[in-house]
Amino acid sequence: MADRTMKERKEIDVKRRRYRLGHAVIEIQMPEGMPHPENLEKFAYEQEESDQMDRIYQINDTDCLKDIEQMLREEFAQASEIRRDTMCVLSTAEKECRILNFQGAQKPYGISVEESGTFSRVWVEREVAPMLKYETIFLSLLSLEKLMLKHNAMILHSAYMCKDEKAVLFSAPSETGKSTQADLWEKYRGTRTVNGDRSLLIREKDGWHAFGWPVCGSSGICCNEEYPVQAIVMLHQARENQVEKLTGFQAVQKLMAQITINMWNAEFQIKIMDMIEELIAEVPVYELGCDISKEAVECLEKVLE
Protein backbone atom coordinates (compact mmCIF):
# COMPACT_ATOMS: atom_id res chain seq x y z
CA MET A 1 0.00 0.00 0.00
CA ALA A 2 2.86 2.37 0.84
CA ASP A 3 4.62 1.43 -2.42
CA ARG A 4 1.47 2.34 -4.33
CA THR A 5 1.40 5.73 -2.66
CA MET A 6 5.00 6.35 -3.71
CA LYS A 7 4.26 5.40 -7.33
CA GLU A 8 1.30 7.77 -7.40
CA ARG A 9 3.50 10.58 -6.11
CA LYS A 10 6.02 10.12 -8.90
CA GLU A 11 3.38 11.44 -11.30
CA ILE A 12 3.06 14.69 -9.31
CA ASP A 13 5.47 17.59 -9.62
CA VAL A 14 7.83 17.60 -6.64
CA LYS A 15 9.03 20.84 -5.13
CA ARG A 16 12.56 20.84 -3.74
CA ARG A 17 13.57 23.56 -1.33
CA ARG A 18 16.72 23.95 0.75
CA TYR A 19 17.03 25.65 4.11
CA ARG A 20 19.81 26.53 6.52
CA LEU A 21 19.04 26.21 10.22
CA GLY A 22 22.05 27.20 12.29
CA HIS A 23 24.89 25.29 10.63
CA ALA A 24 22.68 22.52 9.19
CA VAL A 25 21.52 22.46 5.58
CA ILE A 26 18.40 20.45 4.79
CA GLU A 27 16.38 19.74 1.67
CA ILE A 28 12.63 19.23 1.74
CA GLN A 29 10.96 17.41 -1.15
CA MET A 30 7.18 17.60 -1.28
CA PRO A 31 4.38 17.68 -3.87
CA GLU A 32 3.87 21.05 -5.52
CA GLY A 33 1.01 22.82 -3.77
CA MET A 34 1.39 21.07 -0.42
CA PRO A 35 1.40 23.83 2.24
CA HIS A 36 4.33 24.59 4.51
CA PRO A 37 5.01 27.32 7.11
CA GLU A 38 5.65 30.80 5.75
CA ASN A 39 8.35 31.42 8.34
CA LEU A 40 10.40 28.52 6.98
CA GLU A 41 11.02 30.55 3.82
CA LYS A 42 13.00 33.07 5.88
CA PHE A 43 15.61 30.31 6.19
CA ALA A 44 15.68 29.44 2.46
CA TYR A 45 19.22 28.73 1.31
CA GLU A 46 20.99 28.56 -2.01
CA GLN A 47 23.53 25.82 -1.42
CA GLU A 48 27.08 26.31 -2.59
CA GLU A 49 28.97 23.45 -4.22
CA SER A 50 31.25 23.07 -1.20
CA ASP A 51 28.31 22.67 1.21
CA GLN A 52 27.21 19.26 2.39
CA MET A 53 23.54 18.29 2.66
CA ASP A 54 22.84 17.27 6.25
CA ARG A 55 19.46 15.66 5.65
CA ILE A 56 16.89 15.23 2.88
CA TYR A 57 13.22 14.89 3.82
CA GLN A 58 10.74 13.44 1.34
CA ILE A 59 7.20 14.35 2.44
CA ASN A 60 4.01 12.89 0.96
CA ASP A 61 0.35 12.94 1.93
CA THR A 62 -1.57 9.66 1.93
CA ASP A 63 -4.91 8.02 2.63
CA CYS A 64 -3.09 4.86 3.71
CA LEU A 65 -1.35 6.00 6.87
CA LYS A 66 -2.60 3.07 8.97
CA ASP A 67 -1.28 0.63 6.36
CA ILE A 68 2.07 2.40 6.36
CA GLU A 69 2.16 2.24 10.16
CA GLN A 70 1.49 -1.50 10.06
CA MET A 71 4.23 -2.05 7.48
CA LEU A 72 6.74 -0.07 9.55
CA ARG A 73 5.81 -1.83 12.79
CA GLU A 74 6.67 -5.10 11.07
CA GLU A 75 9.94 -3.63 9.84
CA PHE A 76 10.74 -2.35 13.36
CA ALA A 77 9.51 -5.51 15.09
CA GLN A 78 12.77 -5.84 17.05
CA ALA A 79 13.04 -2.13 17.89
CA SER A 80 12.57 -0.57 21.30
CA GLU A 81 9.29 1.32 21.68
CA ILE A 82 8.73 4.47 23.72
CA ARG A 83 5.29 6.07 24.05
CA ARG A 84 4.52 9.69 24.84
CA ASP A 85 1.21 11.57 24.87
CA THR A 86 1.54 12.63 21.24
CA MET A 87 4.20 10.32 19.88
CA CYS A 88 5.41 6.73 19.66
CA VAL A 89 9.12 6.21 18.94
CA LEU A 90 10.47 2.98 17.47
CA SER A 91 14.26 2.92 17.46
CA THR A 92 17.16 0.64 16.65
CA ALA A 93 20.88 1.33 16.74
CA GLU A 94 20.72 2.37 13.07
CA LYS A 95 17.47 4.29 12.61
CA GLU A 96 14.31 5.65 14.16
CA CYS A 97 10.61 5.80 13.34
CA ARG A 98 8.25 8.36 14.91
CA ILE A 99 4.47 7.96 14.83
CA LEU A 100 2.80 11.26 15.74
CA ASN A 101 -0.74 12.01 16.85
CA PHE A 102 -2.66 14.95 18.28
CA GLN A 103 -3.37 14.98 22.02
CA GLY A 104 -6.20 12.54 22.72
CA ALA A 105 -6.47 11.35 19.09
CA GLN A 106 -6.89 7.64 18.40
CA LYS A 107 -4.99 7.59 15.11
CA PRO A 108 -1.73 9.21 13.94
CA TYR A 109 -1.53 12.22 11.66
CA GLY A 110 2.05 11.66 10.53
CA ILE A 111 4.93 9.20 10.42
CA SER A 112 8.62 9.86 9.86
CA VAL A 113 11.41 7.35 9.30
CA GLU A 114 15.14 7.99 9.29
CA GLU A 115 16.58 5.80 6.57
CA SER A 116 20.19 5.13 5.65
CA GLY A 117 22.62 7.99 5.23
CA THR A 118 20.98 11.41 5.29
CA PHE A 119 17.52 10.50 3.99
CA SER A 120 14.20 10.67 5.88
CA ARG A 121 10.81 9.63 4.55
CA VAL A 122 7.70 11.34 5.91
CA TRP A 123 4.01 10.61 5.43
CA VAL A 124 1.13 12.78 6.61
CA GLU A 125 -2.59 11.98 6.65
CA ARG A 126 -4.16 13.66 3.61
CA GLU A 127 -6.95 15.30 5.59
CA VAL A 128 -4.31 16.82 7.90
CA ALA A 129 -2.05 18.06 5.07
CA PRO A 130 -3.69 21.55 4.96
CA MET A 131 -2.52 22.02 8.56
CA LEU A 132 1.12 21.77 7.50
CA LYS A 133 1.08 25.54 7.17
CA TYR A 134 1.38 25.59 10.95
CA GLU A 135 5.00 25.54 12.11
CA THR A 136 4.68 23.18 15.05
CA ILE A 137 2.80 20.52 13.06
CA PHE A 138 5.12 20.67 10.05
CA LEU A 139 8.41 20.76 11.95
CA SER A 140 7.38 18.02 14.39
CA LEU A 141 7.64 15.65 11.42
CA LEU A 142 11.34 16.42 10.90
CA SER A 143 12.94 15.60 14.31
CA LEU A 144 15.13 18.67 13.92
CA GLU A 145 16.38 18.63 17.52
CA LYS A 146 18.35 15.46 16.67
CA LEU A 147 19.90 17.08 13.64
CA MET A 148 20.76 20.22 15.60
CA LEU A 149 22.50 18.18 18.29
CA LYS A 150 24.85 16.74 15.65
CA HIS A 151 25.94 20.35 15.10
CA ASN A 152 26.32 20.99 18.84
CA ALA A 153 23.21 23.18 18.83
CA MET A 154 20.14 23.13 21.08
CA ILE A 155 16.67 24.67 20.80
CA LEU A 156 15.66 26.90 23.72
CA HIS A 157 12.05 27.88 24.44
CA SER A 158 12.60 31.62 24.74
CA ALA A 159 11.74 35.11 23.56
CA TYR A 160 14.86 36.27 21.73
CA MET A 161 15.62 39.98 22.18
CA CYS A 162 18.37 41.96 20.45
CA LYS A 163 19.92 44.57 22.76
CA ASP A 164 22.99 46.54 21.60
CA GLU A 165 23.73 43.88 18.95
CA LYS A 166 23.64 41.12 21.56
CA ALA A 167 21.01 38.50 22.41
CA VAL A 168 19.12 38.46 25.69
CA LEU A 169 16.89 35.39 25.95
CA PHE A 170 13.78 35.33 28.15
CA SER A 171 12.94 31.70 28.93
CA ALA A 172 10.00 30.21 30.82
CA PRO A 173 7.06 27.83 30.39
CA SER A 174 4.29 28.89 28.00
CA GLU A 175 1.98 31.69 29.14
CA THR A 176 4.50 32.98 31.69
CA GLY A 177 5.23 36.25 29.87
CA LYS A 178 8.36 35.77 27.76
CA SER A 179 7.20 37.89 24.84
CA THR A 180 5.57 40.36 27.26
CA GLN A 181 8.94 41.14 28.87
CA ALA A 182 10.53 41.48 25.43
CA ASP A 183 7.72 43.90 24.49
CA LEU A 184 8.40 45.96 27.62
CA TRP A 185 12.04 46.31 26.66
CA GLU A 186 11.02 47.30 23.16
CA LYS A 187 8.65 49.94 24.55
CA TYR A 188 10.95 51.44 27.19
CA ARG A 189 14.45 50.77 25.82
CA GLY A 190 14.05 50.53 22.06
CA THR A 191 15.27 46.94 21.76
CA ARG A 192 13.99 44.55 19.08
CA THR A 193 12.48 41.06 19.31
CA VAL A 194 14.04 38.57 16.90
CA ASN A 195 11.77 35.65 17.80
CA GLY A 196 8.88 35.49 20.25
CA ASP A 197 9.16 31.82 21.22
CA ARG A 198 12.36 30.00 20.17
CA SER A 199 16.10 30.46 19.74
CA LEU A 200 18.85 28.12 18.58
CA LEU A 201 22.00 28.14 20.73
CA ILE A 202 25.37 27.31 19.19
CA ARG A 203 28.86 27.49 20.66
CA GLU A 204 31.02 29.39 18.16
CA LYS A 205 34.75 30.07 18.38
CA ASP A 206 34.15 33.39 20.14
CA GLY A 207 31.41 32.14 22.49
CA TRP A 208 27.73 31.27 22.45
CA HIS A 209 25.47 32.70 19.75
CA ALA A 210 21.69 32.77 19.35
CA PHE A 211 20.27 32.00 15.91
CA GLY A 212 16.76 32.45 14.61
CA TRP A 213 14.34 29.51 14.40
CA PRO A 214 11.24 29.01 12.21
CA VAL A 215 8.86 28.62 15.19
CA CYS A 216 7.62 31.77 16.91
CA GLY A 217 4.44 30.78 18.76
CA SER A 218 1.57 33.26 18.97
CA SER A 219 3.93 36.26 18.81
CA GLY A 220 4.21 36.09 15.01
CA ILE A 221 7.76 37.48 15.29
CA CYS A 222 10.32 35.37 13.45
CA CYS A 223 13.60 36.70 12.02
CA ASN A 224 16.60 34.81 10.69
CA GLU A 225 19.31 36.64 12.62
CA GLU A 226 22.32 35.75 14.73
CA TYR A 227 23.82 37.58 17.72
CA PRO A 228 26.25 36.68 20.53
CA VAL A 229 24.40 35.80 23.74
CA GLN A 230 24.73 38.33 26.56
CA ALA A 231 22.46 36.59 29.08
CA ILE A 232 19.65 34.09 29.59
CA VAL A 233 16.84 35.21 31.89
CA MET A 234 14.50 32.63 33.43
CA LEU A 235 11.16 34.21 34.26
CA HIS A 236 8.42 33.75 36.81
CA GLN A 237 5.55 36.04 37.67
CA ALA A 238 5.84 37.93 40.97
CA ARG A 239 4.33 40.93 42.74
CA GLU A 240 7.75 42.47 43.33
CA ASN A 241 10.51 42.72 40.75
CA GLN A 242 13.71 41.00 41.81
CA VAL A 243 16.55 39.24 40.04
CA GLU A 244 19.23 36.78 41.11
CA LYS A 245 21.99 34.92 39.32
CA LEU A 246 21.58 31.17 38.97
CA THR A 247 24.54 28.82 39.19
CA GLY A 248 25.23 25.09 39.23
CA PHE A 249 22.30 22.72 39.58
CA GLN A 250 19.74 25.53 39.74
CA ALA A 251 20.75 26.87 36.35
CA VAL A 252 21.00 23.40 34.79
CA GLN A 253 17.58 22.39 36.10
CA LYS A 254 15.87 25.56 34.83
CA LEU A 255 17.45 25.33 31.39
CA MET A 256 16.82 21.60 30.99
CA ALA A 257 13.10 22.23 31.42
CA GLN A 258 13.03 24.67 28.47
CA ILE A 259 15.32 22.90 25.98
CA THR A 260 13.93 20.43 23.45
CA ILE A 261 15.26 17.06 24.62
CA ASN A 262 14.60 13.46 23.57
CA MET A 263 14.07 12.21 27.12
CA TRP A 264 13.95 8.58 25.93
CA ASN A 265 17.48 8.86 24.47
CA ALA A 266 20.20 8.63 27.15
CA GLU A 267 22.97 9.66 24.75
CA PHE A 268 20.98 12.75 23.75
CA GLN A 269 20.41 13.72 27.38
CA ILE A 270 24.07 13.33 28.32
CA LYS A 271 25.25 15.48 25.43
CA ILE A 272 22.70 18.19 26.23
CA MET A 273 23.81 18.15 29.87
CA ASP A 274 27.43 18.64 28.81
CA MET A 275 26.44 21.53 26.54
CA ILE A 276 24.37 23.19 29.27
CA GLU A 277 27.28 22.96 31.72
CA GLU A 278 29.52 24.61 29.14
CA LEU A 279 26.85 27.25 28.50
CA ILE A 280 26.38 28.29 32.15
CA ALA A 281 30.14 28.47 32.59
CA GLU A 282 30.32 31.14 29.88
CA VAL A 283 26.92 32.87 29.82
CA PRO A 284 25.24 34.37 32.90
CA VAL A 285 21.85 32.87 33.74
CA TYR A 286 19.47 34.94 35.86
CA GLU A 287 16.06 34.37 37.37
CA LEU A 288 13.73 37.34 37.21
CA GLY A 289 10.57 37.50 39.29
CA CYS A 290 8.57 40.25 37.65
CA ASP A 291 5.34 42.02 36.96
CA ILE A 292 4.32 43.82 33.75
CA SER A 293 5.84 47.25 34.31
CA LYS A 294 8.73 49.55 33.49
CA GLU A 295 10.17 48.65 36.89
CA ALA A 296 10.67 45.06 35.67
CA VAL A 297 12.86 46.42 32.87
CA GLU A 298 14.83 48.64 35.26
CA CYS A 299 15.35 45.74 37.69
CA LEU A 300 16.95 43.53 35.06
CA GLU A 301 18.77 46.39 33.39
CA LYS A 302 20.84 47.04 36.52
CA VAL A 303 22.19 43.49 36.35
CA LEU A 304 22.77 43.40 32.60
CA GLU A 305 24.72 46.64 32.60
Coordinates of N, CA and C in Angstrom, one line a residue, residues 43 156-163 165-171 178-183 185-186 191-201 208-213 215-216 219 221-231 233:
F43 N 14.4 31.1 6.0 CA 15.6 30.3 6.2 C 16.0 29.6 4.9
L156 N 16.1 26.4 22.4 CA 15.7 26.9 23.7 C 14.3 27.6 23.6
H157 N 13.4 27.2 24.4 CA 12.0 27.9 24.4 C 12.3 29.3 25.1
S158 N 12.2 30.3 24.2 CA 12.6 31.6 24.7 C 12.1 32.7 23.8
A159 N 11.9 33.9 24.4 CA 11.7 35.1 23.6 C 13.1 35.7 23.4
Y160 N 13.5 35.9 22.1 CA 14.9 36.3 21.7 C 14.9 37.8 21.4
M161 N 15.6 38.5 22.3 CA 15.6 40.0 22.2 C 17.0 40.4 21.8
C162 N 17.1 41.4 20.8 CA 18.4 42.0 20.5 C 18.5 43.3 21.2
K163 N 19.6 43.4 22.0 CA 19.9 44.6 22.8 C 21.4 44.9 22.5
E165 N 23.1 44.9 19.8 CA 23.7 43.9 18.9 C 24.1 42.6 19.7
K166 N 23.5 42.4 20.8 CA 23.6 41.1 21.6 C 22.3 40.5 21.9
A167 N 22.3 39.2 22.1 CA 21.0 38.5 22.4 C 20.8 38.4 23.9
V168 N 19.6 38.8 24.3 CA 19.1 38.5 25.7 C 17.9 37.6 25.5
L169 N 17.9 36.4 26.2 CA 16.9 35.4 26.0 C 16.0 35.2 27.2
F170 N 14.7 35.5 27.1 CA 13.8 35.3 28.2 C 13.2 33.9 28.0
S171 N 13.4 33.1 29.0 CA 12.9 31.7 28.9 C 12.0 31.4 30.1
K178 N 7.1 35.6 28.5 CA 8.4 35.8 27.8 C 8.3 36.9 26.8
S179 N 7.3 36.8 25.9 CA 7.2 37.9 24.8 C 6.7 39.2 25.5
T180 N 6.0 39.1 26.6 CA 5.6 40.4 27.3 C 6.8 41.1 27.8
Q181 N 7.7 40.5 28.4 CA 8.9 41.1 28.9 C 9.8 41.7 27.7
A182 N 9.8 41.0 26.6 CA 10.5 41.5 25.4 C 9.8 42.7 24.9
D183 N 8.5 42.7 24.9 CA 7.7 43.9 24.5 C 8.0 45.1 25.4
W185 N 10.7 45.8 27.0 CA 12.0 46.3 26.7 C 12.0 47.1 25.4
E186 N 11.2 46.6 24.4 CA 11.0 47.3 23.2 C 10.4 48.7 23.4
T191 N 14.7 48.2 22.2 CA 15.3 46.9 21.8 C 14.4 46.4 20.6
R192 N 14.7 45.2 20.2 CA 14.0 44.6 19.1 C 13.9 43.1 19.3
T193 N 12.7 42.5 19.1 CA 12.5 41.1 19.3 C 12.8 40.3 18.0
V194 N 13.7 39.4 18.1 CA 14.0 38.6 16.9 C 13.1 37.4 16.7
N195 N 12.7 36.8 17.8 CA 11.8 35.7 17.8 C 11.0 35.6 19.1
G196 N 9.7 35.4 19.1 CA 8.9 35.5 20.3 C 8.8 34.2 21.0
D197 N 9.4 33.1 20.5 CA 9.2 31.8 21.2 C 10.3 30.8 21.2
R198 N 11.3 31.0 20.3 CA 12.4 30.0 20.2 C 13.7 30.7 19.8
S199 N 14.8 30.1 20.2 CA 16.1 30.5 19.7 C 16.9 29.2 19.6
L200 N 17.9 29.2 18.7 CA 18.8 28.1 18.6 C 20.2 28.6 19.1
L201 N 20.7 27.8 20.1 CA 22.0 28.1 20.7 C 23.1 27.3 20.2
W208 N 29.1 31.7 22.8 CA 27.7 31.3 22.4 C 27.0 32.3 21.7
H209 N 26.3 31.8 20.6 CA 25.5 32.7 19.7 C 24.0 32.2 19.7
A210 N 23.1 33.1 19.5 CA 21.7 32.8 19.3 C 21.4 33.0 17.9
F211 N 20.7 32.0 17.3 CA 20.3 32.0 15.9 C 18.7 32.0 15.9
G212 N 18.2 32.5 14.8 CA 16.8 32.4 14.6 C 16.3 31.0 14.4
W213 N 15.0 30.8 14.5 CA 14.3 29.5 14.4 C 13.0 29.7 13.8
V215 N 10.0 28.8 14.3 CA 8.9 28.6 15.2 C 8.8 29.8 16.1
C216 N 7.7 30.5 16.1 CA 7.6 31.8 16.9 C 6.4 31.9 17.8
S219 N 3.4 34.9 19.0 CA 3.9 36.3 18.8 C 3.9 36.7 17.4
I221 N 6.5 36.8 15.6 CA 7.8 37.5 15.3 C 8.8 36.4 15.0
C222 N 9.3 36.4 13.8 CA 10.3 35.4 13.4 C 11.3 36.0 12.5
C223 N 12.5 36.2 12.9 CA 13.6 36.7 12.0 C 14.8 35.7 12.0
N224 N 15.4 35.7 10.9 CA 16.6 34.8 10.7 C 17.8 35.7 10.9
E225 N 18.2 35.8 12.2 CA 19.3 36.6 12.6 C 20.1 36.0 13.7
E226 N 21.4 36.4 13.8 CA 22.3 35.7 14.7 C 23.0 36.8 15.5
Y227 N 23.1 36.6 16.9 CA 23.8 37.6 17.7 C 24.5 36.8 18.8
P228 N 25.6 37.3 19.4 CA 26.2 36.7 20.5 C 25.3 36.8 21.7
V229 N 25.3 35.8 22.6 CA 24.4 35.8 23.7 C 25.0 36.6 24.9
Q230 N 24.3 37.6 25.4 CA 24.7 38.3 26.6 C 24.3 37.7 27.8
A231 N 23.0 37.2 27.9 CA 22.5 36.6 29.1 C 21.2 35.8 28.7
V233 N 17.6 34.8 30.7 CA 16.8 35.2 31.9 C 15.6 34.3 32.0

